Amino acid sequence: MESSGDKLSKGLIALMAVCTGLIVANIYYCQPLIVLISKSFGVAESEAGRVAFFTQAGYALGLLFFVPLGDKLERKGQILWMTGCAVLSLSFAAVAPSLWSLEVACLLIGATSVIPQLILPMAAHLASPARTGKVIGSIMSGLLIGILLSRTLSGLVGAWLGWRGMFWVAAGLSFIMLVVMRRAFPVSVPAFTGSYGSLMRSLGTLVREQPVLREAASINALGFATFGMFWTTMVLHLSGTPFHFKSDLIGLFGLAAAAGALAAPLVGGSADKRNPRIAIGYGLGLLFFSFILLYIFRGSVVGIIAGIILLDLAMQCVHVSNQSRVYALILGARNRLNTVYMTVSFVGTSLGSFIGLYVWERAGWTGVCVAGMVLASLAFIIFSATYRKTKNVKSLAV
């Protein structure tokens, strides 16, 4: 079993949070740029919106095939190699001559930007068990702020330098992170010594033997589906009637969501002291209510901002608490546990983007909000149905 001594200083935790935020942003930069991309290639906005789907699908593939290696390879080295590949993928996107080549580039961007899901298990390994949840929450704050502010940065840069300029900026930021992480991150050697094949086969074993993992991944997938659906279609909603906003203004809505990210350390700290399922239940209720707000106030900027803040707070309650539960199951298999958990989650995000575009074309914003409420309800049904089964295995889950 891996050692779990507390080897994380506050400065290193802060640096990990910054790195995760700046790198995970790579998979969200494309969303405020959809309108600009559609005009650049002369295609419909819904067709250009596929770049968001391909980016998230690539992320799911990266989670499945690359993140498990964190239980086998030296983690710092893998993080550096993956970051270098992300720089190349972003540069490819910046020079893409056609929409299909941009979609390929976005698939590669997603697959190579899984570095945050390598940093989080590293941090969980280096932290003492008594504060694992708090450390995860702190780093998740950086990750979530990166996700949300990526849209603000992308909107502003897109309006100023165009969508290609945004990909060049992203490549530069990732290169800077590569240099910083090479200097500052500690070496972290895992304990798994088997082959890659046995490593991948063990994923199925974990799914079969860990009911908490199945429950957490299922709930999170539905939550992430609402998240992906909202942020993909929000661009279309705000660029049309009655708003007619440009990409720079649309990007500013990410600032509202970033406010909720400050709650992640509090949620993580709570998970260290109490049953994290409590926060998950409240989060699912807030998720449902956020789509009610977004529907009722669909023509109001203030109403949409309130819905965004509530949506983000809800997702943090669900995601940070579920991730704390998953990391506590088997200390030596954190990367593989995270692989299953996050792969299923981002499959949910990809499907959410697809569902959002499909519903948008047929029922507009009303259809999106109703679909969000349906997905949140399905997640709560799973949460309720599994409560009796999981409350008796609290020692494994928390």
Short mmCIF file of C-alpha atoms in Angstrom, two decimals:
data_model
loop_
_atom_site.label_atom_id
_atom_site.label_comp_id
_atom_site.label_asym_id
_atom_site.label_seq_id
_atom_site.Cartn_x
_atom_site.Cartn_y
_atom_site.Cartn_z
CA MET A 1 0.00 0.00 0.00
CA GLU A 2 1.17 3.50 -0.73
CA SER A 3 2.28 5.66 2.14
CA SER A 4 0.01 8.52 3.01
CA GLY A 5 2.19 10.83 5.06
CA ASP A 6 1.30 14.50 4.91
CA LYS A 7 3.76 15.94 2.38
CA LEU A 8 1.71 18.85 1.06
CA SER A 9 2.55 22.43 2.02
CA LYS A 10 -0.02 25.18 1.59
CA GLY A 11 2.10 26.62 -1.21
CA LEU A 12 2.16 23.32 -3.11
CA ILE A 13 -1.59 22.89 -2.68
CA ALA A 14 -2.14 26.38 -4.07
CA LEU A 15 0.16 25.66 -7.01
CA MET A 16 -1.65 22.41 -7.75
CA ALA A 17 -4.96 24.31 -7.69
CA VAL A 18 -3.62 26.89 -10.18
CA CYS A 19 -2.20 24.22 -12.48
CA THR A 20 -5.40 22.19 -12.51
CA GLY A 21 -7.45 25.31 -13.22
CA LEU A 22 -5.31 26.53 -16.10
CA ILE A 23 -5.02 23.11 -17.74
CA VAL A 24 -8.63 21.95 -17.37
CA ALA A 25 -9.65 25.24 -18.99
CA ASN A 26 -8.35 23.80 -22.28
CA ILE A 27 -11.49 21.72 -22.71
CA TYR A 28 -13.86 24.65 -22.21
CA TYR A 29 -12.27 27.44 -24.26
CA CYS A 30 -14.16 26.34 -27.36
CA GLN A 31 -17.64 26.86 -25.94
CA PRO A 32 -17.92 30.70 -26.17
CA LEU A 33 -16.22 30.49 -29.57
CA ILE A 34 -18.93 28.40 -31.25
CA VAL A 35 -20.53 31.36 -33.02
CA LEU A 36 -17.14 32.63 -34.22
CA ILE A 37 -16.18 29.16 -35.46
CA SER A 38 -19.47 28.77 -37.31
CA LYS A 39 -18.92 32.06 -39.12
CA SER A 40 -15.29 31.22 -39.88
CA PHE A 41 -16.16 27.93 -41.60
CA GLY A 42 -19.59 28.99 -42.89
CA VAL A 43 -21.57 26.32 -41.06
CA ALA A 44 -24.61 26.33 -38.77
CA GLU A 45 -24.01 27.11 -35.10
CA SER A 46 -25.35 23.70 -34.08
CA GLU A 47 -22.81 22.08 -36.43
CA ALA A 48 -19.95 24.17 -35.06
CA GLY A 49 -21.14 23.22 -31.58
CA ARG A 50 -19.83 19.70 -32.23
CA VAL A 51 -16.35 20.91 -31.27
CA ALA A 52 -17.57 21.01 -27.64
CA PHE A 53 -18.83 17.43 -27.93
CA PHE A 54 -15.55 16.19 -29.44
CA THR A 55 -13.48 17.96 -26.76
CA GLN A 56 -15.47 16.35 -23.96
CA ALA A 57 -15.47 12.97 -25.70
CA GLY A 58 -11.69 13.21 -25.97
CA TYR A 59 -11.48 14.00 -22.28
CA ALA A 60 -13.51 10.87 -21.50
CA LEU A 61 -11.12 8.78 -23.65
CA GLY A 62 -8.11 10.30 -21.91
CA LEU A 63 -9.62 9.51 -18.55
CA LEU A 64 -10.20 5.90 -19.56
CA PHE A 65 -6.84 5.12 -21.17
CA PHE A 66 -4.31 7.55 -19.63
CA VAL A 67 -5.38 8.27 -16.04
CA PRO A 68 -5.12 4.61 -14.85
CA LEU A 69 -1.40 4.79 -15.67
CA GLY A 70 -1.02 7.05 -12.64
CA ASP A 71 -1.22 3.88 -10.49
CA LYS A 72 1.66 2.36 -12.50
CA LEU A 73 3.93 5.17 -13.79
CA GLU A 74 5.79 7.84 -11.84
CA ARG A 75 3.12 10.52 -11.65
CA LYS A 76 5.20 13.66 -12.17
CA GLY A 77 6.74 12.32 -15.36
CA GLN A 78 3.36 11.33 -16.76
CA ILE A 79 1.92 14.75 -15.94
CA LEU A 80 4.77 16.48 -17.80
CA TRP A 81 4.47 14.30 -20.89
CA MET A 82 0.70 14.77 -21.05
CA THR A 83 1.06 18.53 -20.71
CA GLY A 84 3.53 18.62 -23.60
CA CYS A 85 1.04 16.70 -25.77
CA ALA A 86 -1.67 19.20 -24.78
CA VAL A 87 0.51 22.08 -25.99
CA LEU A 88 0.89 20.37 -29.39
CA SER A 89 -2.86 19.63 -29.65
CA LEU A 90 -3.79 23.25 -28.88
CA SER A 91 -1.33 24.47 -31.50
CA PHE A 92 -2.91 22.09 -34.03
CA ALA A 93 -6.34 23.56 -33.27
CA ALA A 94 -5.01 27.09 -33.80
CA VAL A 95 -3.99 26.28 -37.39
CA ALA A 96 -6.86 23.90 -38.27
CA PRO A 97 -7.83 24.52 -41.94
CA SER A 98 -11.32 22.97 -41.74
CA LEU A 99 -14.04 22.13 -39.26
CA TRP A 100 -13.32 18.40 -39.34
CA SER A 101 -9.63 19.00 -38.60
CA LEU A 102 -10.62 21.30 -35.73
CA GLU A 103 -12.86 18.52 -34.39
CA VAL A 104 -9.90 16.11 -34.51
CA ALA A 105 -7.75 18.70 -32.73
CA CYS A 106 -10.43 19.17 -30.07
CA LEU A 107 -10.63 15.41 -29.55
CA LEU A 108 -6.85 15.42 -28.93
CA ILE A 109 -7.11 18.49 -26.67
CA GLY A 110 -9.64 16.70 -24.53
CA ALA A 111 -7.62 13.46 -24.38
CA THR A 112 -4.39 15.23 -23.40
CA SER A 113 -5.89 17.69 -20.90
CA VAL A 114 -6.63 15.07 -18.24
CA ILE A 115 -3.70 16.33 -16.14
CA PRO A 116 -5.98 17.58 -13.31
CA GLN A 117 -7.20 14.01 -12.85
CA LEU A 118 -3.58 12.96 -12.38
CA ILE A 119 -2.82 15.81 -9.98
CA LEU A 120 -5.82 15.10 -7.72
CA PRO A 121 -4.86 11.48 -6.91
CA MET A 122 -1.26 12.63 -6.41
CA ALA A 123 -2.46 15.20 -3.88
CA ALA A 124 -4.72 12.64 -2.17
CA HIS A 125 -1.72 10.31 -1.85
CA LEU A 126 0.57 13.00 -0.41
CA ALA A 127 -2.02 14.35 2.07
CA SER A 128 -2.73 12.79 5.45
CA PRO A 129 -6.04 10.85 5.60
CA ALA A 130 -7.45 13.33 8.13
CA ARG A 131 -7.42 16.18 5.62
CA THR A 132 -7.79 14.43 2.26
CA GLY A 133 -11.24 15.91 1.69
CA LYS A 134 -10.08 19.44 2.48
CA VAL A 135 -7.08 19.13 0.15
CA ILE A 136 -9.26 17.78 -2.64
CA GLY A 137 -11.74 20.61 -2.06
CA SER A 138 -8.98 23.23 -2.21
CA ILE A 139 -7.59 21.89 -5.48
CA MET A 140 -11.10 21.48 -6.83
CA SER A 141 -11.64 25.20 -6.21
CA GLY A 142 -8.82 25.92 -8.64
CA LEU A 143 -10.17 23.38 -11.09
CA LEU A 144 -13.70 24.74 -10.97
CA ILE A 145 -12.58 28.36 -11.20
CA GLY A 146 -10.50 27.36 -14.22
CA ILE A 147 -13.50 25.71 -15.85
CA LEU A 148 -15.71 28.72 -15.27
CA LEU A 149 -13.27 31.56 -15.94
CA SER A 150 -12.07 29.77 -19.08
CA ARG A 151 -15.28 30.92 -20.73
CA THR A 152 -14.67 34.52 -19.63
CA LEU A 153 -11.11 34.48 -20.96
CA SER A 154 -12.16 32.71 -24.14
CA GLY A 155 -14.96 35.18 -24.83
CA LEU A 156 -12.70 38.19 -24.35
CA VAL A 157 -9.76 36.83 -26.32
CA GLY A 158 -12.08 35.52 -29.04
CA ALA A 159 -13.59 38.97 -29.51
CA TRP A 160 -10.12 40.54 -29.63
CA LEU A 161 -7.92 37.99 -31.42
CA GLY A 162 -10.45 35.57 -32.92
CA TRP A 163 -10.96 31.92 -32.05
CA ARG A 164 -7.54 30.89 -33.41
CA GLY A 165 -5.87 33.44 -31.14
CA MET A 166 -7.54 31.82 -28.12
CA PHE A 167 -6.03 28.44 -28.94
CA TRP A 168 -2.58 30.02 -29.28
CA VAL A 169 -3.00 31.68 -25.87
CA ALA A 170 -4.06 28.34 -24.39
CA ALA A 171 -0.99 26.63 -25.85
CA GLY A 172 1.22 29.30 -24.28
CA LEU A 173 -0.42 28.96 -20.85
CA SER A 174 -0.05 25.17 -20.94
CA PHE A 175 3.63 25.50 -21.83
CA ILE A 176 4.17 27.80 -18.85
CA MET A 177 2.47 25.25 -16.61
CA LEU A 178 4.74 22.55 -18.02
CA VAL A 179 7.83 24.52 -16.94
CA VAL A 180 6.39 25.35 -13.50
CA MET A 181 5.30 21.78 -12.73
CA ARG A 182 8.67 20.40 -13.81
CA ARG A 183 10.37 22.60 -11.21
CA ALA A 184 7.89 22.39 -8.34
CA PHE A 185 6.04 19.05 -8.32
CA PRO A 186 7.42 16.21 -6.17
CA VAL A 187 8.20 12.75 -7.44
CA SER A 188 5.34 10.36 -6.67
CA VAL A 189 5.92 6.63 -7.26
CA PRO A 190 2.85 4.35 -7.11
CA ALA A 191 2.82 0.76 -5.88
CA PHE A 192 1.19 -1.11 -8.80
CA THR A 193 3.71 -3.32 -10.62
CA GLY A 194 1.51 -5.30 -13.02
CA SER A 195 1.10 -4.89 -16.77
CA TYR A 196 -1.04 -2.26 -18.50
CA GLY A 197 -3.47 -5.02 -19.46
CA SER A 198 -3.93 -6.15 -15.87
CA LEU A 199 -4.23 -2.50 -14.83
CA MET A 200 -7.09 -1.97 -17.27
CA ARG A 201 -8.78 -5.27 -16.36
CA SER A 202 -8.76 -4.21 -12.72
CA LEU A 203 -11.11 -1.35 -13.65
CA GLY A 204 -13.88 -3.88 -14.24
CA THR A 205 -13.09 -5.52 -10.91
CA LEU A 206 -13.42 -2.19 -9.12
CA VAL A 207 -16.78 -1.54 -10.78
CA ARG A 208 -18.09 -4.96 -9.76
CA GLU A 209 -16.81 -4.88 -6.18
CA GLN A 210 -17.38 -1.24 -5.18
CA PRO A 211 -21.07 -0.25 -4.98
CA VAL A 212 -20.16 3.23 -3.71
CA LEU A 213 -18.11 3.75 -6.88
CA ARG A 214 -21.05 2.74 -9.08
CA GLU A 215 -23.45 4.99 -7.23
CA ALA A 216 -21.14 8.02 -7.14
CA ALA A 217 -20.26 7.69 -10.84
CA SER A 218 -23.90 7.34 -11.91
CA ILE A 219 -25.05 10.36 -9.91
CA ASN A 220 -22.13 12.44 -11.10
CA ALA A 221 -22.69 11.50 -14.75
CA LEU A 222 -26.22 12.84 -14.62
CA GLY A 223 -25.07 15.97 -12.82
CA PHE A 224 -22.28 16.56 -15.34
CA ALA A 225 -24.78 16.00 -18.15
CA THR A 226 -26.80 18.98 -16.92
CA PHE A 227 -23.60 21.01 -16.60
CA GLY A 228 -22.43 20.24 -20.16
CA MET A 229 -25.89 20.77 -21.58
CA PHE A 230 -26.27 24.17 -19.93
CA TRP A 231 -22.88 25.64 -20.88
CA THR A 232 -23.10 24.43 -24.48
CA THR A 233 -26.57 25.86 -25.12
CA MET A 234 -26.19 28.98 -22.98
CA VAL A 235 -23.95 30.44 -25.70
CA LEU A 236 -26.73 29.96 -28.25
CA HIS A 237 -29.35 31.37 -25.89
CA LEU A 238 -27.39 34.52 -25.04
CA SER A 239 -26.35 35.17 -28.65
CA GLY A 240 -30.00 35.15 -29.78
CA THR A 241 -33.22 36.95 -28.83
CA PRO A 242 -33.61 38.92 -26.60
CA PHE A 243 -29.92 39.34 -25.70
CA HIS A 244 -27.84 39.27 -28.91
CA PHE A 245 -24.61 39.23 -26.87
CA LYS A 246 -21.17 38.88 -28.45
CA SER A 247 -18.60 36.31 -27.30
CA ASP A 248 -16.89 38.73 -24.89
CA LEU A 249 -20.10 39.44 -22.97
CA ILE A 250 -21.12 35.78 -22.99
CA GLY A 251 -17.75 34.86 -21.52
CA LEU A 252 -18.30 37.22 -18.59
CA PHE A 253 -21.08 34.97 -17.32
CA GLY A 254 -18.33 32.60 -16.20
CA LEU A 255 -17.46 35.13 -13.50
CA ALA A 256 -20.81 34.53 -11.86
CA ALA A 257 -20.25 30.80 -11.72
CA ALA A 258 -16.73 31.22 -10.34
CA ALA A 259 -18.18 32.75 -7.18
CA GLY A 260 -19.67 29.40 -6.24
CA ALA A 261 -16.29 27.64 -6.62
CA LEU A 262 -15.15 29.21 -3.34
CA ALA A 263 -17.42 26.75 -1.54
CA ALA A 264 -15.42 23.68 -2.66
CA PRO A 265 -12.96 23.65 0.30
CA LEU A 266 -15.90 23.96 2.72
CA VAL A 267 -17.65 21.03 1.05
CA GLY A 268 -14.44 19.00 1.13
CA GLY A 269 -13.84 19.82 4.80
CA SER A 270 -17.37 18.75 5.59
CA ALA A 271 -16.73 15.45 3.82
CA ASP A 272 -13.83 14.80 6.23
CA LYS A 273 -16.11 15.20 9.26
CA ARG A 274 -19.60 14.10 8.19
CA ASN A 275 -21.25 11.64 5.82
CA PRO A 276 -20.74 13.29 2.40
CA ARG A 277 -24.06 11.93 1.17
CA ILE A 278 -25.74 14.76 3.08
CA ALA A 279 -24.10 17.37 0.85
CA ILE A 280 -24.89 15.28 -2.23
CA GLY A 281 -28.60 15.26 -1.40
CA TYR A 282 -28.71 19.02 -0.90
CA GLY A 283 -26.72 19.50 -4.08
CA LEU A 284 -29.17 17.52 -6.20
CA GLY A 285 -32.05 19.57 -4.81
CA LEU A 286 -30.25 22.81 -5.68
CA LEU A 287 -29.47 21.45 -9.15
CA PHE A 288 -33.16 20.87 -9.87
CA PHE A 289 -34.12 24.29 -8.52
CA SER A 290 -31.43 26.04 -10.61
CA PHE A 291 -33.14 24.94 -13.83
CA ILE A 292 -36.46 26.22 -12.52
CA LEU A 293 -34.83 29.62 -12.05
CA LEU A 294 -33.19 29.49 -15.48
CA TYR A 295 -36.59 28.76 -17.05
CA ILE A 296 -38.61 31.35 -15.14
CA PHE A 297 -36.02 34.11 -15.66
CA ARG A 298 -34.89 33.06 -19.14
CA GLY A 299 -35.14 36.64 -20.42
CA SER A 300 -33.41 38.26 -17.44
CA VAL A 301 -29.65 38.68 -17.09
CA VAL A 302 -29.92 38.83 -13.30
CA GLY A 303 -32.09 35.71 -13.23
CA ILE A 304 -29.67 33.77 -15.42
CA ILE A 305 -26.72 34.81 -13.25
CA ALA A 306 -28.58 33.60 -10.14
CA GLY A 307 -29.31 30.30 -11.88
CA ILE A 308 -25.64 29.91 -12.87
CA ILE A 309 -24.42 30.50 -9.30
CA LEU A 310 -26.90 27.99 -7.94
CA LEU A 311 -26.06 25.44 -10.65
CA ASP A 312 -22.34 25.67 -9.90
CA LEU A 313 -22.82 25.47 -6.13
CA ALA A 314 -25.00 22.39 -6.61
CA MET A 315 -22.42 20.68 -8.79
CA GLN A 316 -19.68 21.29 -6.23
CA CYS A 317 -21.77 19.76 -3.45
CA VAL A 318 -22.32 16.68 -5.60
CA HIS A 319 -18.91 16.33 -7.23
CA VAL A 320 -16.49 17.15 -4.38
CA SER A 321 -18.44 14.96 -1.93
CA ASN A 322 -18.63 12.04 -4.37
CA GLN A 323 -14.94 12.32 -5.21
CA SER A 324 -13.98 12.28 -1.52
CA ARG A 325 -16.00 9.09 -1.08
CA VAL A 326 -14.37 7.43 -4.08
CA TYR A 327 -10.78 8.31 -3.08
CA ALA A 328 -11.35 6.78 0.38
CA LEU A 329 -12.26 3.33 -0.95
CA ILE A 330 -8.83 1.83 -1.81
CA LEU A 331 -5.76 4.00 -1.23
CA GLY A 332 -3.51 2.15 -3.70
CA ALA A 333 -6.05 2.32 -6.52
CA ARG A 334 -6.95 6.01 -6.45
CA ASN A 335 -6.05 6.65 -10.09
CA ARG A 336 -8.11 3.69 -11.26
CA LEU A 337 -11.02 4.63 -9.02
CA ASN A 338 -10.77 8.17 -10.38
CA THR A 339 -10.64 6.78 -13.92
CA VAL A 340 -13.95 4.98 -13.54
CA TYR A 341 -15.55 7.87 -11.68
CA MET A 342 -14.42 10.66 -14.01
CA THR A 343 -14.76 8.68 -17.26
CA VAL A 344 -18.40 7.97 -16.49
CA SER A 345 -18.84 11.59 -15.41
CA PHE A 346 -17.44 13.03 -18.64
CA VAL A 347 -19.36 10.58 -20.77
CA GLY A 348 -22.29 12.26 -19.03
CA THR A 349 -20.91 15.69 -19.96
CA SER A 350 -20.51 14.67 -23.62
CA LEU A 351 -24.00 13.23 -23.77
CA GLY A 352 -25.31 16.34 -22.04
CA SER A 353 -23.79 18.55 -24.74
CA PHE A 354 -25.29 16.30 -27.42
CA ILE A 355 -28.70 16.25 -25.73
CA GLY A 356 -28.55 20.01 -25.25
CA LEU A 357 -27.92 20.71 -28.94
CA TYR A 358 -30.62 18.21 -29.94
CA VAL A 359 -33.20 19.71 -27.57
CA TRP A 360 -32.19 23.28 -28.48
CA GLU A 361 -32.95 22.71 -32.17
CA ARG A 362 -36.42 21.37 -31.35
CA ALA A 363 -37.60 23.19 -28.23
CA GLY A 364 -35.15 26.01 -27.57
CA TRP A 365 -34.28 27.17 -24.06
CA THR A 366 -37.50 25.78 -22.58
CA GLY A 367 -36.54 22.30 -23.75
CA VAL A 368 -33.05 22.68 -22.27
CA CYS A 369 -34.42 23.66 -18.85
CA VAL A 370 -36.93 20.82 -18.81
CA ALA A 371 -34.22 18.34 -19.81
CA GLY A 372 -32.05 19.68 -16.97
CA MET A 373 -34.84 19.10 -14.46
CA VAL A 374 -35.37 15.56 -15.77
CA LEU A 375 -31.67 14.68 -15.47
CA ALA A 376 -31.48 16.13 -11.93
CA SER A 377 -34.56 14.09 -10.98
CA LEU A 378 -32.99 10.88 -12.32
CA ALA A 379 -29.86 11.57 -10.25
CA PHE A 380 -31.99 12.04 -7.12
CA ILE A 381 -33.83 8.78 -7.81
CA ILE A 382 -30.49 6.92 -7.86
CA PHE A 383 -29.41 8.77 -4.71
CA SER A 384 -32.60 7.76 -2.90
CA ALA A 385 -32.63 4.17 -4.16
CA THR A 386 -29.03 3.52 -3.05
CA TYR A 387 -29.27 5.17 0.37
CA ARG A 388 -30.21 2.03 2.28
CA LYS A 389 -27.49 0.02 0.55
CA THR A 390 -24.69 2.50 1.22
CA LYS A 391 -25.46 3.86 4.68
CA ASN A 392 -24.33 0.54 6.18
CA VAL A 393 -20.90 0.71 4.47
CA LYS A 394 -20.02 4.17 5.74
CA SER A 395 -16.60 2.99 6.89
CA LEU A 396 -15.70 2.25 3.26
CA ALA A 397 -17.23 5.35 1.77
CA VAL A 398 -16.03 8.15 4.00
#
